[in-house]
Amino acid sequence: MAGTGANTPWGGRFHEPPEEKVRRFTESVSFDRRLAEHDIRGSLAHARMLASSSLITAQECSDIQGGLAKIAADIRDGRFTWREDLEDVHMNIEAALTEITPAGAKLHTARSRNDQVATAMRLWLKDEIRAQQAAIRRLQGSLLRAASDQPGAVMPGYTHMQRAQPVSLAHHLLAYVEMLDRDHGRLGDAFARTNVCPLGCGAIAGSTLPVDREFTARDLGFVDARGRPRIAMNSMDAVSDRDFVAEFLASAALCAVHLSRLAEDLILWCSAEFGFARLADAHTTGSSLMPQKKNPDVPELVRGKCGRVTGNLVALLVTLKGLPMTYNRDLQEDKQRLFDTADTLRDSLDLMADVVAGAQFNGKAMRRAASDPSALATDIADDLVRRGVPFREAHRLVGTAVRIAQDSGRDIGGLEREEWLAISPALASAADLLRSGARRRLDARTSAGSPNPRLVRKEIARWRRLLRDEPPTAGHPKDTRDA
Ligand code: ARG
């Protein structure tokens, strides 16, 4: 006879149901209901497999499928009643199914919540990774458009936040396109390792029943580029592995770091001190006290949210550290970290794409800042090298010019030809070089990857082609479900 704990799925061996406080502490349905659609997908595949292995009849399979379809529709339309006492999304759906059809009681055959939740999360994350990658591409598109709007806009490049050498706005923005592309690639790598099916591994040690794991893997789209099923090969690893979540959180954290750096650049550029950029009104807010203020809150929050995305990674790693094999309830803590990072990163990518698209870049202010002659000191040294002066000596000679200029309250742009000549006859044309200006000095740069406008235009064209021609899931194992 069932004990008084019988209203739980494990009630048979208990005398009492869990205490109310315990129920609240252990429930996850308040957040894991987000997995509902993917949990149902997993259950549909599992039911089809049970039927094909004659563990349930065709009629039972069809009853289960009909019931799950109704539940999916109820959830979508907000008609489904979630019950906290049923603990998690999996048991809520199973209980509802069993109310619709007695066949529901057979769905959990040869399955545990341990392989079930791992399957649902992997399915969910595969969809999410594709969405994140699309959001990355959209931001890259915004950056590319801003770069091509002003391909010739020269600006100072900074090291140590000091003016270093002239670069261009386009070159600066393309640096972020590169970073984001590595993020896209890392997410693709994470996708490949997420794309492995744990279903059929049961609670820890597989099943004594004749389950067909390749059937469910194929049915759920856990397949490689050639359509071959990819199944986890160790049941103990399969139910306790959350590497795929950690890997996504790590890739996301690095992407958030890149967004934070972009945000910081925009924030600096919007200051009166720089004056290089203005954000659209729609992406800024005012001050409740100072009428003149226009604050770059969106980039500031993107920069700030990098902290929580990084925190989510650390939180999960600490949760996983020291867990004995195999499934432990600690693993339930993975979900909020995963969902929070996914939401935060996707919003940040989305808004940064809008912010960049709506920003106005002030080519004149950039040019003015880039006309600082001291940013061409290295060019003069390079010119000396071309005349046979060893670079160390050239560096010393130009450094002397900088000191002489500074001692008399000028910059090197103010030095007369005679003063250059007095330092070294090899510096005869230094003043001419400075007069030619930063824009012309960009043309003088020929090394691959430099901000030479000709090379930058080529890069813009290369990225345009790449983004335009890329198939939606390029370079990654094909997901047959999307095909
Ligand atoms: N809600 C659980 C989780 O998210 C599902 C797995 C529960 N398994 C168990 N044996 N208690 O991890």
PDB file of N, CA and C in Angstrom, residues 280-370:
ATOM      1  N   ALA A 280      21.906  57.925 -30.490  1.00  0.00           N
ATOM      2  CA  ALA A 280      20.533  58.350 -30.773  1.00  0.00           C
ATOM      3  C   ALA A 280      19.809  58.618 -29.455  1.00  0.00           C
ATOM      4  N   ASP A 281      18.892  59.581 -29.472  1.00  0.00           N
ATOM      5  CA  ASP A 281      18.109  59.886 -28.267  1.00  0.00           C
ATOM      6  C   ASP A 281      17.464  58.625 -27.698  1.00  0.00           C
ATOM      7  N   ALA A 282      16.995  57.775 -28.617  1.00  0.00           N
ATOM      8  CA  ALA A 282      16.275  56.570 -28.190  1.00  0.00           C
ATOM      9  C   ALA A 282      17.153  55.627 -27.377  1.00  0.00           C
ATOM     10  N   HIS A 283      18.455  55.789 -27.471  1.00  0.00           N
ATOM     11  CA  HIS A 283      19.359  54.885 -26.764  1.00  0.00           C
ATOM     12  C   HIS A 283      20.052  55.550 -25.579  1.00  0.00           C
ATOM     13  N   THR A 284      19.553  56.702 -25.186  1.00  0.00           N
ATOM     14  CA  THR A 284      20.176  57.430 -24.078  1.00  0.00           C
ATOM     15  C   THR A 284      19.075  57.889 -23.120  1.00  0.00           C
ATOM     16  N   THR A 285      19.486  58.383 -21.981  1.00  0.00           N
ATOM     17  CA  THR A 285      18.507  58.951 -21.051  1.00  0.00           C
ATOM     18  C   THR A 285      19.054  60.270 -20.520  1.00  0.00           C
ATOM     19  N   GLY A 286      18.151  61.049 -19.943  1.00  0.00           N
ATOM     20  CA  GLY A 286      18.560  62.333 -19.391  1.00  0.00           C
ATOM     21  C   GLY A 286      18.806  62.233 -17.897  1.00  0.00           C
ATOM     22  N   SER A 287      19.148  63.368 -17.314  1.00  0.00           N
ATOM     23  CA  SER A 287      19.359  63.415 -15.871  1.00  0.00           C
ATOM     24  C   SER A 287      18.139  64.058 -15.234  1.00  0.00           C
ATOM     25  N   SER A 288      17.780  63.581 -14.032  1.00  0.00           N
ATOM     26  CA  SER A 288      16.623  64.156 -13.346  1.00  0.00           C
ATOM     27  C   SER A 288      16.964  65.537 -12.791  1.00  0.00           C
ATOM     28  N   LEU A 289      18.246  65.846 -12.692  1.00  0.00           N
ATOM     29  CA  LEU A 289      18.651  67.128 -12.111  1.00  0.00           C
ATOM     30  C   LEU A 289      19.326  68.057 -13.111  1.00  0.00           C
ATOM     31  N   MET A 290      20.260  67.491 -13.911  1.00  0.00           N
ATOM     32  CA  MET A 290      21.051  68.354 -14.796  1.00  0.00           C
ATOM     33  C   MET A 290      20.447  68.366 -16.193  1.00  0.00           C
ATOM     34  N   PRO A 291      19.867  69.494 -16.588  1.00  0.00           N
ATOM     35  CA  PRO A 291      19.104  69.533 -17.841  1.00  0.00           C
ATOM     36  C   PRO A 291      19.944  69.243 -19.081  1.00  0.00           C
ATOM     37  N   GLN A 292      21.246  69.485 -19.025  1.00  0.00           N
ATOM     38  CA  GLN A 292      22.058  69.342 -20.241  1.00  0.00           C
ATOM     39  C   GLN A 292      22.467  67.909 -20.527  1.00  0.00           C
ATOM     40  N   LYS A 293      22.232  67.008 -19.532  1.00  0.00           N
ATOM     41  CA  LYS A 293      22.833  65.677 -19.650  1.00  0.00           C
ATOM     42  C   LYS A 293      22.149  64.784 -20.680  1.00  0.00           C
ATOM     43  N   LYS A 294      22.996  63.988 -21.362  1.00  0.00           N
ATOM     44  CA  LYS A 294      22.519  62.911 -22.235  1.00  0.00           C
ATOM     45  C   LYS A 294      23.423  61.729 -21.931  1.00  0.00           C
ATOM     46  N   ASN A 295      22.885  60.786 -21.203  1.00  0.00           N
ATOM     47  CA  ASN A 295      23.728  59.723 -20.658  1.00  0.00           C
ATOM     48  C   ASN A 295      23.669  58.442 -21.481  1.00  0.00           C
ATOM     49  N   PRO A 296      24.826  57.822 -21.712  1.00  0.00           N
ATOM     50  CA  PRO A 296      24.859  56.586 -22.514  1.00  0.00           C
ATOM     51  C   PRO A 296      24.515  55.356 -21.670  1.00  0.00           C
ATOM     52  N   ASP A 297      23.305  55.345 -21.102  1.00  0.00           N
ATOM     53  CA  ASP A 297      22.949  54.263 -20.160  1.00  0.00           C
ATOM     54  C   ASP A 297      22.997  52.871 -20.766  1.00  0.00           C
ATOM     55  N   VAL A 298      22.613  52.769 -22.040  1.00  0.00           N
ATOM     56  CA  VAL A 298      22.572  51.414 -22.617  1.00  0.00           C
ATOM     57  C   VAL A 298      23.980  50.806 -22.656  1.00  0.00           C
ATOM     58  N   PRO A 299      24.965  51.500 -23.267  1.00  0.00           N
ATOM     59  CA  PRO A 299      26.317  50.917 -23.197  1.00  0.00           C
ATOM     60  C   PRO A 299      26.823  50.745 -21.758  1.00  0.00           C
ATOM     61  N   GLU A 300      26.438  51.646 -20.871  1.00  0.00           N
ATOM     62  CA  GLU A 300      26.893  51.485 -19.483  1.00  0.00           C
ATOM     63  C   GLU A 300      26.346  50.193 -18.877  1.00  0.00           C
ATOM     64  N   LEU A 301      25.071  49.910 -19.156  1.00  0.00           N
ATOM     65  CA  LEU A 301      24.482  48.679 -18.610  1.00  0.00           C
ATOM     66  C   LEU A 301      25.067  47.434 -19.278  1.00  0.00           C
ATOM     67  N   VAL A 302      25.354  47.549 -20.569  1.00  0.00           N
ATOM     68  CA  VAL A 302      25.995  46.417 -21.252  1.00  0.00           C
ATOM     69  C   VAL A 302      27.339  46.137 -20.575  1.00  0.00           C
ATOM     70  N   ARG A 303      28.070  47.209 -20.285  1.00  0.00           N
ATOM     71  CA  ARG A 303      29.360  47.064 -19.588  1.00  0.00           C
ATOM     72  C   ARG A 303      29.122  46.449 -18.203  1.00  0.00           C
ATOM     73  N   GLY A 304      28.097  46.928 -17.520  1.00  0.00           N
ATOM     74  CA  GLY A 304      27.814  46.436 -16.171  1.00  0.00           C
ATOM     75  C   GLY A 304      27.375  44.975 -16.153  1.00  0.00           C
ATOM     76  N   LYS A 305      26.584  44.591 -17.152  1.00  0.00           N
ATOM     77  CA  LYS A 305      26.045  43.226 -17.154  1.00  0.00           C
ATOM     78  C   LYS A 305      27.126  42.187 -17.432  1.00  0.00           C
ATOM     79  N   CYS A 306      28.249  42.636 -17.934  1.00  0.00           N
ATOM     80  CA  CYS A 306      29.373  41.724 -18.122  1.00  0.00           C
ATOM     81  C   CYS A 306      29.730  41.061 -16.789  1.00  0.00           C
ATOM     82  N   GLY A 307      29.532  41.795 -15.698  1.00  0.00           N
ATOM     83  CA  GLY A 307      29.827  41.254 -14.366  1.00  0.00           C
ATOM     84  C   GLY A 307      28.952  40.056 -14.038  1.00  0.00           C
ATOM     85  N   ARG A 308      27.662  40.181 -14.330  1.00  0.00           N
ATOM     86  CA  ARG A 308      26.797  39.049 -13.937  1.00  0.00           C
ATOM     87  C   ARG A 308      26.974  37.849 -14.840  1.00  0.00           C
ATOM     88  N   VAL A 309      27.283  38.116 -16.121  1.00  0.00           N
ATOM     89  CA  VAL A 309      27.514  36.993 -17.044  1.00  0.00           C
ATOM     90  C   VAL A 309      28.787  36.240 -16.634  1.00  0.00           C
ATOM     91  N   THR A 310      29.797  36.978 -16.232  1.00  0.00           N
ATOM     92  CA  THR A 310      31.028  36.348 -15.731  1.00  0.00           C
ATOM     93  C   THR A 310      30.719  35.601 -14.432  1.00  0.00           C
ATOM     94  N   GLY A 311      29.906  36.215 -13.581  1.00  0.00           N
ATOM     95  CA  GLY A 311      29.520  35.585 -12.319  1.00  0.00           C
ATOM     96  C   GLY A 311      28.792  34.266 -12.542  1.00  0.00           C
ATOM     97  N   ASN A 312      27.940  34.222 -13.556  1.00  0.00           N
ATOM     98  CA  ASN A 312      27.200  32.984 -13.840  1.00  0.00           C
ATOM     99  C   ASN A 312      28.147  31.835 -14.178  1.00  0.00           C
ATOM    100  N   LEU A 313      29.194  32.144 -14.929  1.00  0.00           N
ATOM    101  CA  LEU A 313      30.185  31.112 -15.264  1.00  0.00           C
ATOM    102  C   LEU A 313      30.864  30.612 -13.997  1.00  0.00           C
ATOM    103  N   VAL A 314      31.304  31.543 -13.165  1.00  0.00           N
ATOM    104  CA  VAL A 314      32.017  31.165 -11.941  1.00  0.00           C
ATOM    105  C   VAL A 314      31.089  30.363 -11.028  1.00  0.00           C
ATOM    106  N   ALA A 315      29.821  30.809 -10.938  1.00  0.00           N
ATOM    107  CA  ALA A 315      28.860  30.106 -10.080  1.00  0.00           C
ATOM    108  C   ALA A 315      28.700  28.653 -10.520  1.00  0.00           C
ATOM    109  N   LEU A 316      28.584  28.430 -11.815  1.00  0.00           N
ATOM    110  CA  LEU A 316      28.389  27.049 -12.272  1.00  0.00           C
ATOM    111  C   LEU A 316      29.652  26.216 -12.027  1.00  0.00           C
ATOM    112  N   LEU A 317      30.808  26.793 -12.320  1.00  0.00           N
ATOM    113  CA  LEU A 317      32.050  26.030 -12.112  1.00  0.00           C
ATOM    114  C   LEU A 317      32.188  25.609 -10.657  1.00  0.00           C
ATOM    115  N   VAL A 318      31.831  26.518  -9.758  1.00  0.00           N
ATOM    116  CA  VAL A 318      31.932  26.188  -8.330  1.00  0.00           C
ATOM    117  C   VAL A 318      30.893  25.125  -7.963  1.00  0.00           C
ATOM    118  N   THR A 319      29.714  25.202  -8.572  1.00  0.00           N
ATOM    119  CA  THR A 319      28.688  24.177  -8.327  1.00  0.00           C
ATOM    120  C   THR A 319      29.186  22.797  -8.760  1.00  0.00           C
ATOM    121  N   LEU A 320      29.871  22.748  -9.891  1.00  0.00           N
ATOM    122  CA  LEU A 320      30.301  21.457 -10.441  1.00  0.00           C
ATOM    123  C   LEU A 320      31.503  20.882  -9.700  1.00  0.00           C
ATOM    124  N   LYS A 321      32.334  21.786  -9.179  1.00  0.00           N
ATOM    125  CA  LYS A 321      33.588  21.331  -8.559  1.00  0.00           C
ATOM    126  C   LYS A 321      33.298  20.420  -7.369  1.00  0.00           C
ATOM    127  N   GLY A 322      33.926  19.261  -7.383  1.00  0.00           N
ATOM    128  CA  GLY A 322      33.817  18.383  -6.224  1.00  0.00           C
ATOM    129  C   GLY A 322      32.542  17.572  -6.172  1.00  0.00           C
ATOM    130  N   LEU A 323      31.702  17.616  -7.226  1.00  0.00           N
ATOM    131  CA  LEU A 323      30.509  16.760  -7.221  1.00  0.00           C
ATOM    132  C   LEU A 323      30.948  15.319  -7.442  1.00  0.00           C
ATOM    133  N   PRO A 324      30.535  14.430  -6.553  1.00  0.00           N
ATOM    134  CA  PRO A 324      30.863  13.024  -6.799  1.00  0.00           C
ATOM    135  C   PRO A 324      30.018  12.512  -7.945  1.00  0.00           C
ATOM    136  N   MET A 325      30.450  11.461  -8.592  1.00  0.00           N
ATOM    137  CA  MET A 325      29.637  10.858  -9.632  1.00  0.00           C
ATOM    138  C   MET A 325      28.350  10.340  -8.973  1.00  0.00           C
ATOM    139  N   THR A 326      27.181  10.420  -9.547  1.00  0.00           N
ATOM    140  CA  THR A 326      26.948  10.995 -10.872  1.00  0.00           C
ATOM    141  C   THR A 326      25.975  12.165 -10.734  1.00  0.00           C
ATOM    142  N   TYR A 327      24.674  11.945 -10.940  1.00  0.00           N
ATOM    143  CA  TYR A 327      23.722  13.041 -10.762  1.00  0.00           C
ATOM    144  C   TYR A 327      23.606  13.390  -9.287  1.00  0.00           C
ATOM    145  N   ASN A 328      23.659  14.659  -9.001  1.00  0.00           N
ATOM    146  CA  ASN A 328      23.383  15.184  -7.659  1.00  0.00           C
ATOM    147  C   ASN A 328      22.454  16.368  -7.848  1.00  0.00           C
ATOM    148  N   ARG A 329      21.626  16.611  -6.844  1.00  0.00           N
ATOM    149  CA  ARG A 329      20.609  17.653  -7.002  1.00  0.00           C
ATOM    150  C   ARG A 329      21.236  19.028  -7.206  1.00  0.00           C
ATOM    151  N   ASP A 330      22.505  19.176  -6.797  1.00  0.00           N
ATOM    152  CA  ASP A 330      23.220  20.433  -7.034  1.00  0.00           C
ATOM    153  C   ASP A 330      23.060  20.889  -8.488  1.00  0.00           C
ATOM    154  N   LEU A 331      22.997  19.898  -9.376  1.00  0.00           N
ATOM    155  CA  LEU A 331      22.976  20.214 -10.809  1.00  0.00           C
ATOM    156  C   LEU A 331      21.765  21.049 -11.212  1.00  0.00           C
ATOM    157  N   GLN A 332      20.720  21.007 -10.404  1.00  0.00           N
ATOM    158  CA  GLN A 332      19.546  21.814 -10.700  1.00  0.00           C
ATOM    159  C   GLN A 332      19.883  23.308 -10.712  1.00  0.00           C
ATOM    160  N   GLU A 333      20.985  23.648 -10.028  1.00  0.00           N
ATOM    161  CA  GLU A 333      21.429  25.050  -9.963  1.00  0.00           C
ATOM    162  C   GLU A 333      21.976  25.557 -11.300  1.00  0.00           C
ATOM    163  N   ASP A 334      22.119  24.671 -12.278  1.00  0.00           N
ATOM    164  CA  ASP A 334      22.681  25.111 -13.567  1.00  0.00           C
ATOM    165  C   ASP A 334      21.722  26.015 -14.342  1.00  0.00           C
ATOM    166  N   LYS A 335      20.414  25.816 -14.104  1.00  0.00           N
ATOM    167  CA  LYS A 335      19.447  26.420 -15.024  1.00  0.00           C
ATOM    168  C   LYS A 335      19.369  27.934 -14.956  1.00  0.00           C
ATOM    169  N   GLN A 336      19.253  28.477 -13.735  1.00  0.00           N
ATOM    170  CA  GLN A 336      19.116  29.935 -13.659  1.00  0.00           C
ATOM    171  C   GLN A 336      20.352  30.646 -14.198  1.00  0.00           C
ATOM    172  N   ARG A 337      21.534  30.003 -13.967  1.00  0.00           N
ATOM    173  CA  ARG A 337      22.769  30.613 -14.502  1.00  0.00           C
ATOM    174  C   ARG A 337      22.716  30.623 -16.022  1.00  0.00           C
ATOM    175  N   LEU A 338      22.274  29.473 -16.562  1.00  0.00           N
ATOM    176  CA  LEU A 338      22.205  29.350 -18.022  1.00  0.00           C
ATOM    177  C   LEU A 338      21.202  30.338 -18.616  1.00  0.00           C
ATOM    178  N   PHE A 339      20.000  30.363 -18.061  1.00  0.00           N
ATOM    179  CA  PHE A 339      18.954  31.239 -18.619  1.00  0.00           C
ATOM    180  C   PHE A 339      19.348  32.704 -18.478  1.00  0.00           C
ATOM    181  N   ASP A 340      19.915  33.037 -17.335  1.00  0.00           N
ATOM    182  CA  ASP A 340      20.261  34.435 -17.102  1.00  0.00           C
ATOM    183  C   ASP A 340      21.344  34.910 -18.076  1.00  0.00           C
ATOM    184  N   THR A 341      22.346  34.061 -18.275  1.00  0.00           N
ATOM    185  CA  THR A 341      23.391  34.436 -19.227  1.00  0.00           C
ATOM    186  C   THR A 341      22.826  34.549 -20.636  1.00  0.00           C
ATOM    187  N   ALA A 342      22.009  33.579 -21.016  1.00  0.00           N
ATOM    188  CA  ALA A 342      21.456  33.596 -22.377  1.00  0.00           C
ATOM    189  C   ALA A 342      20.638  34.871 -22.603  1.00  0.00           C
ATOM    190  N   ASP A 343      19.768  35.197 -21.646  1.00  0.00           N
ATOM    191  CA  ASP A 343      18.926  36.395 -21.799  1.00  0.00           C
ATOM    192  C   ASP A 343      19.767  37.664 -21.812  1.00  0.00           C
ATOM    193  N   THR A 344      20.698  37.727 -20.871  1.00  0.00           N
ATOM    194  CA  THR A 344      21.505  38.938 -20.742  1.00  0.00           C
ATOM    195  C   THR A 344      22.357  39.165 -21.983  1.00  0.00           C
ATOM    196  N   LEU A 345      22.986  38.095 -22.450  1.00  0.00           N
ATOM    197  CA  LEU A 345      23.861  38.264 -23.616  1.00  0.00           C
ATOM    198  C   LEU A 345      23.041  38.611 -24.858  1.00  0.00           C
ATOM    199  N   ARG A 346      21.913  37.938 -25.018  1.00  0.00           N
ATOM    200  CA  ARG A 346      21.106  38.181 -26.224  1.00  0.00           C
ATOM    201  C   ARG A 346      20.594  39.620 -26.231  1.00  0.00           C
ATOM    202  N   ASP A 347      20.117  40.101 -25.086  1.00  0.00           N
ATOM    203  CA  ASP A 347      19.659  41.500 -25.003  1.00  0.00           C
ATOM    204  C   ASP A 347      20.809  42.463 -25.276  1.00  0.00           C
ATOM    205  N   SER A 348      21.969  42.153 -24.713  1.00  0.00           N
ATOM    206  CA  SER A 348      23.118  43.053 -24.886  1.00  0.00           C
ATOM    207  C   SER A 348      23.524  43.118 -26.354  1.00  0.00           C
ATOM    208  N   LEU A 349      23.590  41.957 -27.005  1.00  0.00           N
ATOM    209  CA  LEU A 349      23.960  41.930 -28.426  1.00  0.00           C
ATOM    210  C   LEU A 349      22.946  42.717 -29.242  1.00  0.00           C
ATOM    211  N   ASP A 350      21.685  42.477 -28.930  1.00  0.00           N
ATOM    212  CA  ASP A 350      20.612  43.097 -29.682  1.00  0.00           C
ATOM    213  C   ASP A 350      20.662  44.619 -29.543  1.00  0.00           C
ATOM    214  N   LEU A 351      20.802  45.087 -28.296  1.00  0.00           N
ATOM    215  CA  LEU A 351      20.804  46.532 -28.076  1.00  0.00           C
ATOM    216  C   LEU A 351      22.062  47.190 -28.620  1.00  0.00           C
ATOM    217  N   MET A 352      23.194  46.507 -28.509  1.00  0.00           N
ATOM    218  CA  MET A 352      24.416  47.109 -29.048  1.00  0.00           C
ATOM    219  C   MET A 352      24.319  47.243 -30.567  1.00  0.00           C
ATOM    220  N   ALA A 353      23.654  46.284 -31.215  1.00  0.00           N
ATOM    221  CA  ALA A 353      23.456  46.396 -32.669  1.00  0.00           C
ATOM    222  C   ALA A 353      22.641  47.654 -32.974  1.00  0.00           C
ATOM    223  N   ASP A 354      21.607  47.912 -32.169  1.00  0.00           N
ATOM    224  CA  ASP A 354      20.791  49.117 -32.363  1.00  0.00           C
ATOM    225  C   ASP A 354      21.591  50.380 -32.066  1.00  0.00           C
ATOM    226  N   VAL A 355      22.339  50.345 -30.966  1.00  0.00           N
ATOM    227  CA  VAL A 355      23.107  51.524 -30.546  1.00  0.00           C
ATOM    228  C   VAL A 355      24.119  51.917 -31.627  1.00  0.00           C
ATOM    229  N   VAL A 356      24.841  50.921 -32.137  1.00  0.00           N
ATOM    230  CA  VAL A 356      25.845  51.217 -33.175  1.00  0.00           C
ATOM    231  C   VAL A 356      25.149  51.730 -34.432  1.00  0.00           C
ATOM    232  N   ALA A 357      24.017  51.101 -34.783  1.00  0.00           N
ATOM    233  CA  ALA A 357      23.300  51.523 -35.993  1.00  0.00           C
ATOM    234  C   ALA A 357      22.787  52.953 -35.849  1.00  0.00           C
ATOM    235  N   GLY A 358      22.403  53.344 -34.624  1.00  0.00           N
ATOM    236  CA  GLY A 358      21.825  54.672 -34.429  1.00  0.00           C
ATOM    237  C   GLY A 358      22.856  55.744 -34.104  1.00  0.00           C
ATOM    238  N   ALA A 359      24.106  55.356 -33.895  1.00  0.00           N
ATOM    239  CA  ALA A 359      25.130  56.332 -33.486  1.00  0.00           C
ATOM    240  C   ALA A 359      25.589  57.178 -34.668  1.00  0.00           C
ATOM    241  N   GLN A 360      25.938  58.422 -34.337  1.00  0.00           N
ATOM    242  CA  GLN A 360      26.544  59.292 -35.362  1.00  0.00           C
ATOM    243  C   GLN A 360      28.001  59.478 -34.997  1.00  0.00           C
ATOM    244  N   PHE A 361      28.875  59.273 -35.969  1.00  0.00           N
ATOM    245  CA  PHE A 361      30.304  59.420 -35.695  1.00  0.00           C
ATOM    246  C   PHE A 361      30.783  60.737 -36.284  1.00  0.00           C
ATOM    247  N   ASN A 362      31.506  61.484 -35.472  1.00  0.00           N
ATOM    248  CA  ASN A 362      31.927  62.828 -35.846  1.00  0.00           C
ATOM    249  C   ASN A 362      33.329  62.794 -36.473  1.00  0.00           C
ATOM    250  N   GLY A 363      33.324  62.629 -37.806  1.00  0.00           N
ATOM    251  CA  GLY A 363      34.591  62.515 -38.527  1.00  0.00           C
ATOM    252  C   GLY A 363      35.495  63.724 -38.316  1.00  0.00           C
ATOM    253  N   LYS A 364      34.875  64.906 -38.178  1.00  0.00           N
ATOM    254  CA  LYS A 364      35.658  66.137 -38.045  1.00  0.00           C
ATOM    255  C   LYS A 364      36.438  66.121 -36.718  1.00  0.00           C
ATOM    256  N   ALA A 365      35.722  65.756 -35.629  1.00  0.00           N
ATOM    257  CA  ALA A 365      36.377  65.734 -34.312  1.00  0.00           C
ATOM    258  C   ALA A 365      37.499  64.696 -34.289  1.00  0.00           C
ATOM    259  N   MET A 366      37.261  63.582 -34.961  1.00  0.00           N
ATOM    260  CA  MET A 366      38.294  62.538 -35.006  1.00  0.00           C
ATOM    261  C   MET A 366      39.510  63.033 -35.775  1.00  0.00           C
ATOM    262  N   ARG A 367      39.234  63.678 -36.917  1.00  0.00           N
ATOM    263  CA  ARG A 367      40.330  64.188 -37.747  1.00  0.00           C
ATOM    264  C   ARG A 367      41.148  65.222 -36.966  1.00  0.00           C
ATOM    265  N   ARG A 368      40.421  66.082 -36.243  1.00  0.00           N
ATOM    266  CA  ARG A 368      41.104  67.112 -35.460  1.00  0.00           C
ATOM    267  C   ARG A 368      42.045  66.446 -34.441  1.00  0.00           C
ATOM    268  N   ALA A 369      41.531  65.457 -33.738  1.00  0.00           N
ATOM    269  CA  ALA A 369      42.358  64.773 -32.736  1.00  0.00           C
ATOM    270  C   ALA A 369      43.526  64.052 -33.388  1.00  0.00           C
ATOM    271  N   ALA A 370      43.260  63.523 -34.605  1.00  0.00           N
ATOM    272  CA  ALA A 370      44.307  62.747 -35.283  1.00  0.00           C
ATOM    273  C   ALA A 370      45.368  63.650 -35.891  1.00  0.00           C
TER     274      ALA A 370
END
